[in-house]
Tab-separated table of C-alpha atoms in Angstrom:
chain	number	residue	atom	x	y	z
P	514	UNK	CA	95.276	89.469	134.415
P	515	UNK	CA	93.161	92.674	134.495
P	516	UNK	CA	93.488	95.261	131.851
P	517	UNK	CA	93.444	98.621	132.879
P	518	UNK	CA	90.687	100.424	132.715
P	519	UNK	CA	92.306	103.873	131.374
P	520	UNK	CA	93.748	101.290	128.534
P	521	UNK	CA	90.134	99.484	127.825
P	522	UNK	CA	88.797	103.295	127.411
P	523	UNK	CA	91.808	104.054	125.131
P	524	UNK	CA	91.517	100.846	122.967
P	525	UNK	CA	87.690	100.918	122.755
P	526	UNK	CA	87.996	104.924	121.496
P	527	UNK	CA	90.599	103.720	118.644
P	528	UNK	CA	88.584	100.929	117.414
P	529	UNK	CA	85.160	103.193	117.567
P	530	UNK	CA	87.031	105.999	115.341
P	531	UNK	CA	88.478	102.919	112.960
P	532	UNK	CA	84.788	101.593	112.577
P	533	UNK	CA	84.265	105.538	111.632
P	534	UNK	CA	86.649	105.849	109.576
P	535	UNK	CA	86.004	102.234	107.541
P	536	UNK	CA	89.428	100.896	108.400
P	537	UNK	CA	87.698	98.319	110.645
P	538	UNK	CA	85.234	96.004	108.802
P	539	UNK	CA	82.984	93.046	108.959
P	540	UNK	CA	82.898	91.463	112.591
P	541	UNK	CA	85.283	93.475	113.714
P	542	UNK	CA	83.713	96.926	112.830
P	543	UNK	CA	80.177	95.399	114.485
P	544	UNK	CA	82.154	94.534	117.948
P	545	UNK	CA	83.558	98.016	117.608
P	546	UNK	CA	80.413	99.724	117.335
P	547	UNK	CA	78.775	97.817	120.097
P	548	UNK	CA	78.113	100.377	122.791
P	549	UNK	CA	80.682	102.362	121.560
P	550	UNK	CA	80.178	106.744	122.076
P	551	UNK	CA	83.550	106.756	119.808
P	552	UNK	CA	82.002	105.017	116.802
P	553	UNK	CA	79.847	107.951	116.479
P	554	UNK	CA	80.656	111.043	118.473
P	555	UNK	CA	82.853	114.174	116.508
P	556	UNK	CA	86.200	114.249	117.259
P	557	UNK	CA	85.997	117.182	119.697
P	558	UNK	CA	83.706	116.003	121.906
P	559	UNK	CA	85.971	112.339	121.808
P	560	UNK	CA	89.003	115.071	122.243
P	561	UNK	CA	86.772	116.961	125.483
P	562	UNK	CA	85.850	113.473	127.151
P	563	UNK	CA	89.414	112.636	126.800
P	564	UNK	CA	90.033	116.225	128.518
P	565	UNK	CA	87.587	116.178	131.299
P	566	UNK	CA	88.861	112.186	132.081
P	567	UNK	CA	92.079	113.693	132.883
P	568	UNK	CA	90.894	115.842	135.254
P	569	UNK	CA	90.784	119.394	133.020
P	570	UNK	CA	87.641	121.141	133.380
P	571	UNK	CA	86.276	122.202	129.652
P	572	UNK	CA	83.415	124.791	130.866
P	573	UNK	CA	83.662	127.975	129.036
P	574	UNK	CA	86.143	126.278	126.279
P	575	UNK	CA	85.068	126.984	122.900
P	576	UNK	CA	85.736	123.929	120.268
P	577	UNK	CA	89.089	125.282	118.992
P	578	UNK	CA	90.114	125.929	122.441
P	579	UNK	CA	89.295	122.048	123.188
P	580	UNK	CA	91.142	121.015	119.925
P	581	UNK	CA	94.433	123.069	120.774
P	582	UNK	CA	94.377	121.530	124.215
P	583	UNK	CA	93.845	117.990	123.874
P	584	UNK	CA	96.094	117.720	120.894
P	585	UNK	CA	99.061	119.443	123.020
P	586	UNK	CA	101.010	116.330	124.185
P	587	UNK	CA	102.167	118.434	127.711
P	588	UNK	CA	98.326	117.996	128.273
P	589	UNK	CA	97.680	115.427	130.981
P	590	UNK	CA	94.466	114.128	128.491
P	591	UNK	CA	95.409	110.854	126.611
P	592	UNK	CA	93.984	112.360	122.705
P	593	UNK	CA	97.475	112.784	121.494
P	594	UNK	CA	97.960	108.780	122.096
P	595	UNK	CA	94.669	107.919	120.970
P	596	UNK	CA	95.001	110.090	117.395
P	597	UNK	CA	98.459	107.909	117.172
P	598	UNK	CA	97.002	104.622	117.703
P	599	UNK	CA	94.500	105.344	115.013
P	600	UNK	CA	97.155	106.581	112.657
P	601	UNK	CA	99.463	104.019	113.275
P	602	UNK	CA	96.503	101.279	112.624
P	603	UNK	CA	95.327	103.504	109.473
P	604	UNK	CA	99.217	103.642	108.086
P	605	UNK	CA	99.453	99.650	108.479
P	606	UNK	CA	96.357	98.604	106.920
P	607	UNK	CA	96.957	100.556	103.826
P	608	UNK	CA	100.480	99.351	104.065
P	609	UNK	CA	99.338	95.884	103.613
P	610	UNK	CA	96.994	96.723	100.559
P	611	UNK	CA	99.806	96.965	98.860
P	612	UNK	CA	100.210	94.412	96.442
P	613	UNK	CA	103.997	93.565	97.033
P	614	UNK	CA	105.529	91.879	93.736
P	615	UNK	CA	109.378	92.421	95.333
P	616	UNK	CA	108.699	90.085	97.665
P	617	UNK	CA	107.649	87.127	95.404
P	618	UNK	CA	111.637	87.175	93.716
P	619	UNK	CA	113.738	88.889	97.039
P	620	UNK	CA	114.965	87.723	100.072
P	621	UNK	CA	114.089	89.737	102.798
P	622	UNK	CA	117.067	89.728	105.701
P	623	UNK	CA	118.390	91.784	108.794
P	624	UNK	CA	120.259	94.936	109.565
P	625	UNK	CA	121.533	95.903	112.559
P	626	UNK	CA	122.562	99.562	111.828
P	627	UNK	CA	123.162	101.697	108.482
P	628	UNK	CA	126.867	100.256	107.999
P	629	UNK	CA	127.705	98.219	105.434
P	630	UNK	CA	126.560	94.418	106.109
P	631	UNK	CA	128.242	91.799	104.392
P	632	UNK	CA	126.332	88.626	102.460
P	633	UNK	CA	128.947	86.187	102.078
P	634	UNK	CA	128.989	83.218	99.360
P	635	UNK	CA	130.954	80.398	100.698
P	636	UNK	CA	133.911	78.745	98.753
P	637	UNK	CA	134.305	75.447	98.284
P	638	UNK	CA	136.771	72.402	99.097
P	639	UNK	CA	138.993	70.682	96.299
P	640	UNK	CA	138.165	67.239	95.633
P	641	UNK	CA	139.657	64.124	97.082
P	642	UNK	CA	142.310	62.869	95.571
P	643	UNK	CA	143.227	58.600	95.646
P	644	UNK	CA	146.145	58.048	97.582
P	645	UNK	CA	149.004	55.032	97.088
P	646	UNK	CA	149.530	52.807	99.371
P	647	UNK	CA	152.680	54.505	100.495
P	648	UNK	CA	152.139	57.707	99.394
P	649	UNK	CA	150.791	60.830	101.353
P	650	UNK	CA	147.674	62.691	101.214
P	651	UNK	CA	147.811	66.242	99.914
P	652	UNK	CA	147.147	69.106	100.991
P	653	UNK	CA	143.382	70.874	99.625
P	654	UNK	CA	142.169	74.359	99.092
P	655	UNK	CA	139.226	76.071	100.609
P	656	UNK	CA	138.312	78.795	97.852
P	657	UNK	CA	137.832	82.161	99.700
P	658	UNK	CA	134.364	83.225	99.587
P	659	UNK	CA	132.621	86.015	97.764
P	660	UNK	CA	130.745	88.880	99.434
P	661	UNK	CA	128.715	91.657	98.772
P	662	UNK	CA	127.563	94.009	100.879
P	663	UNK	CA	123.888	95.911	101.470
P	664	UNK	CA	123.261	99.427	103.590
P	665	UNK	CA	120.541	100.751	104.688
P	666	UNK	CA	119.159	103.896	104.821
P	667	UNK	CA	116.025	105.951	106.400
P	668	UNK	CA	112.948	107.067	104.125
P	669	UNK	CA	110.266	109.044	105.567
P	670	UNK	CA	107.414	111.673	105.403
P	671	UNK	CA	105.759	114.144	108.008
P	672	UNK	CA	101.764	114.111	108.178
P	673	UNK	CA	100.657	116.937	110.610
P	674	UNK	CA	97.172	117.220	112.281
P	675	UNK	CA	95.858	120.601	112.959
P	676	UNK	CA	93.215	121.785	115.561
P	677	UNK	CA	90.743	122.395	112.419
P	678	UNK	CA	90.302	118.675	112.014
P	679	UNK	CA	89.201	117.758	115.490
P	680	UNK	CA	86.744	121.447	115.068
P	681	UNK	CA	85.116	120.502	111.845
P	682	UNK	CA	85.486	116.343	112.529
P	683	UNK	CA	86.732	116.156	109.631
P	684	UNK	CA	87.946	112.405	110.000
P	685	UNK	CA	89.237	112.148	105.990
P	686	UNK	CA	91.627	114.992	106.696
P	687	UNK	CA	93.218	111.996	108.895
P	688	UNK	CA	92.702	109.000	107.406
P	689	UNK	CA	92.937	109.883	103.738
P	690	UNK	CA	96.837	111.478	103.955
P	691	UNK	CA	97.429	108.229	106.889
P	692	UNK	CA	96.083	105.835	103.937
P	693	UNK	CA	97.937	107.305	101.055
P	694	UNK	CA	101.364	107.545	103.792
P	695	UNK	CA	101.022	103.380	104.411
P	696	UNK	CA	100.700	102.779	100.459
P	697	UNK	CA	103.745	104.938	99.707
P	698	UNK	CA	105.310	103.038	102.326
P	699	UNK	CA	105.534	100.061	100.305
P	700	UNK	CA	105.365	101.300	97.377
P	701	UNK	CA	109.023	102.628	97.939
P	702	UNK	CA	110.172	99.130	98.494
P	703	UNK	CA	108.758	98.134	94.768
P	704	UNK	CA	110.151	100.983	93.010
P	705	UNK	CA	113.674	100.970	94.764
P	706	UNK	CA	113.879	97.182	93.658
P	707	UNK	CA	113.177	98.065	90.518
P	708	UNK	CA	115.157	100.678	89.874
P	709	UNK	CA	118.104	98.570	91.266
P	710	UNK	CA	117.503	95.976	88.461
P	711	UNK	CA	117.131	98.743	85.736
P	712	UNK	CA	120.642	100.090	86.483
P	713	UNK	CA	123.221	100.742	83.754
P	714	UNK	CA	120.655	99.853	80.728
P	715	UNK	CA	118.917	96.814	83.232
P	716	UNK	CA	122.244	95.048	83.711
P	717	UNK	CA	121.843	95.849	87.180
P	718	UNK	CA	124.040	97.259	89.953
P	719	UNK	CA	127.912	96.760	89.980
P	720	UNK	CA	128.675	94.121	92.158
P	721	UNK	CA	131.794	93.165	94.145
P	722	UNK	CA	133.905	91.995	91.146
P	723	UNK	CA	133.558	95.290	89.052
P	724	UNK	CA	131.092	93.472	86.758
P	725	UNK	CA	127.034	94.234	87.104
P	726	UNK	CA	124.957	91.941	87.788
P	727	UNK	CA	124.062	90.055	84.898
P	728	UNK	CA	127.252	90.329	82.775
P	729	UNK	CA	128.588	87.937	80.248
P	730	UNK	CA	131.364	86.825	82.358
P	731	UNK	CA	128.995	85.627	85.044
P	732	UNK	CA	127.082	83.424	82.515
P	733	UNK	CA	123.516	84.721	83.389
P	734	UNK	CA	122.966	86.958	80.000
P	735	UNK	CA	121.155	84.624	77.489
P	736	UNK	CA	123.158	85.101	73.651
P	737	UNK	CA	119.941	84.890	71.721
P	738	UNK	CA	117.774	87.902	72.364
P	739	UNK	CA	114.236	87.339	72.224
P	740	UNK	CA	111.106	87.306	73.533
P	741	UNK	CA	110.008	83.971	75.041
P	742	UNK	CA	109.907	80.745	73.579
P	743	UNK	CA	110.296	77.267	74.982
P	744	UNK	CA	114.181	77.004	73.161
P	745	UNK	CA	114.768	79.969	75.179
P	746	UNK	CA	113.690	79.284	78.323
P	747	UNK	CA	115.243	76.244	78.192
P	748	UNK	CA	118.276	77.805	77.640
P	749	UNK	CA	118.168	79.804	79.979
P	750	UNK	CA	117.445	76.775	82.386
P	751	UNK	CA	120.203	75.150	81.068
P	752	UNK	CA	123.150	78.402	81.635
P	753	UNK	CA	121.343	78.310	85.296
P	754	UNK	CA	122.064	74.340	86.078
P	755	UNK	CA	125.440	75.032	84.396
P	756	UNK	CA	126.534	77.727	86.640
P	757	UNK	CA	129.637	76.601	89.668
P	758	UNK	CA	130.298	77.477	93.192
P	759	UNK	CA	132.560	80.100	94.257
P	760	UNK	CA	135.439	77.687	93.792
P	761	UNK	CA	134.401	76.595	90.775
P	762	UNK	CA	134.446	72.981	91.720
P	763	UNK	CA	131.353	71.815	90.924
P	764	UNK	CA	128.208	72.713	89.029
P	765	UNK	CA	125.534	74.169	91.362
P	766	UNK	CA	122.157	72.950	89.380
P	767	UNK	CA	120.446	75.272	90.155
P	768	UNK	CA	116.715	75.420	89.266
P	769	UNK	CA	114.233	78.490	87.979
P	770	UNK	CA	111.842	79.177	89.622
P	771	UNK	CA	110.448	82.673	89.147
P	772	UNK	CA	109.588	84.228	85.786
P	773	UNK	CA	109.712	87.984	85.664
P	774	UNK	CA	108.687	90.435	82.807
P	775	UNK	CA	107.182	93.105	81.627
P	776	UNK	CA	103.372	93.310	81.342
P	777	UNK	CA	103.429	92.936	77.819
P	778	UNK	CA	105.278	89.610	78.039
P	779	UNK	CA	102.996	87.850	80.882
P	780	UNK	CA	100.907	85.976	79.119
P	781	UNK	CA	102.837	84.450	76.625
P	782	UNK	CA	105.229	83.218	79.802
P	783	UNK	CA	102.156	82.075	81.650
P	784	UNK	CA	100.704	80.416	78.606
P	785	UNK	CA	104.169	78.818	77.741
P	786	UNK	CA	104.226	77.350	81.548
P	787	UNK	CA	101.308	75.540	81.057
P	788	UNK	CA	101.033	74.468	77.833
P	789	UNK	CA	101.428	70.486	77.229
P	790	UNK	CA	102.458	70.505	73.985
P	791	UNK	CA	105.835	72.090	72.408
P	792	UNK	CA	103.834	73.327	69.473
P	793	UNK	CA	99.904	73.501	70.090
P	794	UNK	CA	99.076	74.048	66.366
P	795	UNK	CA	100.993	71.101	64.886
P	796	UNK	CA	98.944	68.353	66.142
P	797	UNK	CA	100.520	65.534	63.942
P	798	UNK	CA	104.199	66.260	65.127
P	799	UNK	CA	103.775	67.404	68.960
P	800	UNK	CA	106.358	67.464	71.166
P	801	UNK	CA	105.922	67.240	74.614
P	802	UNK	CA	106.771	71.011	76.507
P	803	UNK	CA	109.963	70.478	77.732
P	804	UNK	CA	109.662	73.755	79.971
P	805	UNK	CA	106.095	72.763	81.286
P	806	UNK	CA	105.304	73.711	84.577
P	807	UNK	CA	108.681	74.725	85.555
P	808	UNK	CA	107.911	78.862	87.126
P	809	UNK	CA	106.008	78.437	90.644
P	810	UNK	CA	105.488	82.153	89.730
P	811	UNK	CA	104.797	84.387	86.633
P	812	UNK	CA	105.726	87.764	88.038
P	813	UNK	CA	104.296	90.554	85.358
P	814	UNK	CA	104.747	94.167	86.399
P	815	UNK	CA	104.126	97.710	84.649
P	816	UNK	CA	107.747	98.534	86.485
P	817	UNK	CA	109.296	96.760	84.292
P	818	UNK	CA	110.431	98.694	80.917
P	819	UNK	CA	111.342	97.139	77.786
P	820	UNK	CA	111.307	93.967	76.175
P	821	UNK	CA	113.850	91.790	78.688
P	822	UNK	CA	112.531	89.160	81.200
P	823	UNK	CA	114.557	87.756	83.659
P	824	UNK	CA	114.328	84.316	85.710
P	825	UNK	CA	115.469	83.747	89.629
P	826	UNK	CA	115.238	80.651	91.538
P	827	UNK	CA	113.791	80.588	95.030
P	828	UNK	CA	115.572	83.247	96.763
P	829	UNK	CA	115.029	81.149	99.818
P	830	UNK	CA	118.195	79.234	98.418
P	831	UNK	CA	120.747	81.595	97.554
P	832	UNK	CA	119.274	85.248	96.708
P	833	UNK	CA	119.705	87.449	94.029
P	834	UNK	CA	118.483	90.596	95.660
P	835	UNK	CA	117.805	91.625	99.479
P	836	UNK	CA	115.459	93.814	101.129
P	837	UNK	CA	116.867	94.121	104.420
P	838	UNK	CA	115.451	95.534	107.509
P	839	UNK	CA	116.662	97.314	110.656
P	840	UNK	CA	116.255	95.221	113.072
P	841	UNK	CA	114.183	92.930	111.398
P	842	UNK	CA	111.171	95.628	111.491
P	843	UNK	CA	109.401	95.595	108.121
P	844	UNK	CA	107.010	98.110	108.728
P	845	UNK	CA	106.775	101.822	108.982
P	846	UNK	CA	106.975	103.231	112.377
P	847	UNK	CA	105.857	106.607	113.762
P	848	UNK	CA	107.878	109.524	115.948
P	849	UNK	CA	105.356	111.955	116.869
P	850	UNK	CA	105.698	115.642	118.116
P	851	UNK	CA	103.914	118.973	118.795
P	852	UNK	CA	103.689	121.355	115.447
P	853	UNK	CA	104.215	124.719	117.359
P	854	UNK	CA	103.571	126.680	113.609
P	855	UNK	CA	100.024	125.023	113.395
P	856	UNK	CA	99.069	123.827	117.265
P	857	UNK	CA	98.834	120.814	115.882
P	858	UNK	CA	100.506	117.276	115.899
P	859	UNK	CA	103.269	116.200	113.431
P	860	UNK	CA	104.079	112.203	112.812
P	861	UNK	CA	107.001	111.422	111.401
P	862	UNK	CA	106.553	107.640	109.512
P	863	UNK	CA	109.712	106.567	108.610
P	864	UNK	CA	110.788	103.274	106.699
P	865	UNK	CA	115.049	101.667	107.327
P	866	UNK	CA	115.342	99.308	105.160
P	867	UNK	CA	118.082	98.726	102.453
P	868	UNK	CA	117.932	97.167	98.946
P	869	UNK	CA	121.130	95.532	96.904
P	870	UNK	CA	121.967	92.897	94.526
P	871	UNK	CA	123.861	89.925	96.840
P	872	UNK	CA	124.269	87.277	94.286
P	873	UNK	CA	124.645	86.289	90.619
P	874	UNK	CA	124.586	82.733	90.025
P	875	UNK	CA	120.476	82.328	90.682
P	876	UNK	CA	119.565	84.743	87.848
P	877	UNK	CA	119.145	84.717	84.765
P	878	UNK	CA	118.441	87.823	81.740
P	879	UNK	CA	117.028	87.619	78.081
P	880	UNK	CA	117.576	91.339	76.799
């Protein structure tokens, strides 16, 4: 296979302005510099090469007059590509610097368009019954399953290039806004997953029953408020194991997991998860910790207000909540187009995802 060479040029000009612009690092910033102009060189004169390559002859052009023309996509020059590369790259990396907690406690699943999708909870088959010699079998009932649904929806933001930049190479103008884009990104995600569990007074959303999600009636609110304690875990762990299928024909036992809390509250979980003792200043009468060991995760976040913590089991299993994706794509993408008010470039980053509560029985809230 042989890469083109218009393509080689292209790629090696992204990664130089990356190095540039400190996106690239280590090894990768050193190959990127290697006998690279781009790692270097101002943006105009990157934004002329990419000019004269195409055949348009710069003589006589002043700088502006170079930065209006290569960053007008009817231009046969490939700059207008290039600058989206780099964005696109400078969007993602900043995307993944942020430090996700959603994603610890959430399923993450699939949409298809921005219709209601359906998460279904499947019922469950009566029990055999014995049958007499001569008498018949009966008849069972498969209990009709549960479902919620999630939508999605679009989120997005405009970041706009002028000619300015490219005349002044000022490469921050770019990469600071393309930076601070990628980390609202996914910062969106955190807060909208949030805010879902802090509706009406952090009972959650209403689910498909007319009761929110943790509700008395679907045996996930603990009855002794409090902050926590091993009784109270291990109460909660108990309501959890006690909770049934859909048709209520046997017990589901299901296991915590996850621990999530307020900031204020994440050490004492973490310090009750791995303490061996139920009472570490007694040492004549201890008692083994009954709860030891039993969160895979202590999930603390400032997002969280108030005094109530909260424990899931692995949402792998059965979730709780859903971050779903269109089409599976759980990244921000670009749509980019010419800014006739500021010859510039506009880029459109926009997110489609949708959050919603898709279960009950794996949860568990101390208010």
């Amino acid at each position: 296979m042989v890469s083109d060479e218009v393509d080689v040029q292209r790629r090696r000009t992204v990664d130089g302005i990356l190095a540039r612009a400190g996106v690239l690092t280590g090894a990768e910033a050193i190959a990127a510099r290697q006998d690279n102009p781009a790692a270097h060189q101002p943006l105009f004169i990157l934004a002329e090469r990419s000019l004269i390559a195409a055949g348009v002859d710069t003589r006589g052009m002043d700088r502006d007059q170079i930065a209006r023309r290569a960053l007008a996509v009817q231009t046969t020059g490939d700059f207008p590509v290039i600058l989206e590369n780099v964005l696109n790259k400078m969007l993602l990396s900043a995307y993944g610097l942020q430090q996700f907690t959603w994603s610890r406690f959430c399923a993450t699943g699939t949409l298809v368009d921005y219709r209601p999708h359906n998460r279904y909870h499947m019922g469950s088959f009566s029990d055999l019954k014995p049958v007499n010699e001569a008498g018949e079998y009966e008849n069972g009932i498969l209990s009709d399953a549960q479902k919620e649904t999630i939508i999605g929806s679009r989120k997005g933001r405009i970041l706009q290039i002028t000619p300015e930049v490219l005349v002044n190479d000022d490469l921050g103008a770019f990469s600071r806004p393309a930076a601070a884009l990628g980390l609202g990104a996914a910062r969106t995600i955190e807060k909208d997953v949030y805010a879902l569990l802090a509706l009406n007074s952090g009972s959650g959303p209403e689910m498909a029953d007319g009761k929110t999600l943790f509700h008395a009636d679907h045996g996930n609110i603990a009855g002794t408020a409090g902050a926590p304690t091993i009784p109270l875990i291990d109460a909660g762990r108990q309501a959890m194991a006690l909770q049934k299928d859909v048709g209520g024909n046997d017990y589901l036992d299901i296991r915590p997991a996850l621990f999530l809390c307020p900031v204020t509250l994440g050490s004492t979980a973490r310090e009750l998860n791995a303490q061996e003792f139920n009472d570490e200043a007694n040492r004549h009468q201890r008692k083994p910790n009954v709860v030891r060991g039993l969160f895979s995760d202590v999930i603390d976040t400032p997002r969280l207000l108030g005094a109530a913590w909260m424990m899931f089991a692995d949402p792998n299993l059965e979730p709780v909540i859903e971050v779903a994706f269109l089409n599976g794509v759980q990244t921000p993408t670009l749509e980019q187009e010419t800014n006739f008010r500021t010859d510039g470039l506009a880029w459109k980053v926009v997110h489609r995802y949708g959050v919603g509560a898709v279960g009950y029985r794996r949860a568990y809230r101390n208010a």
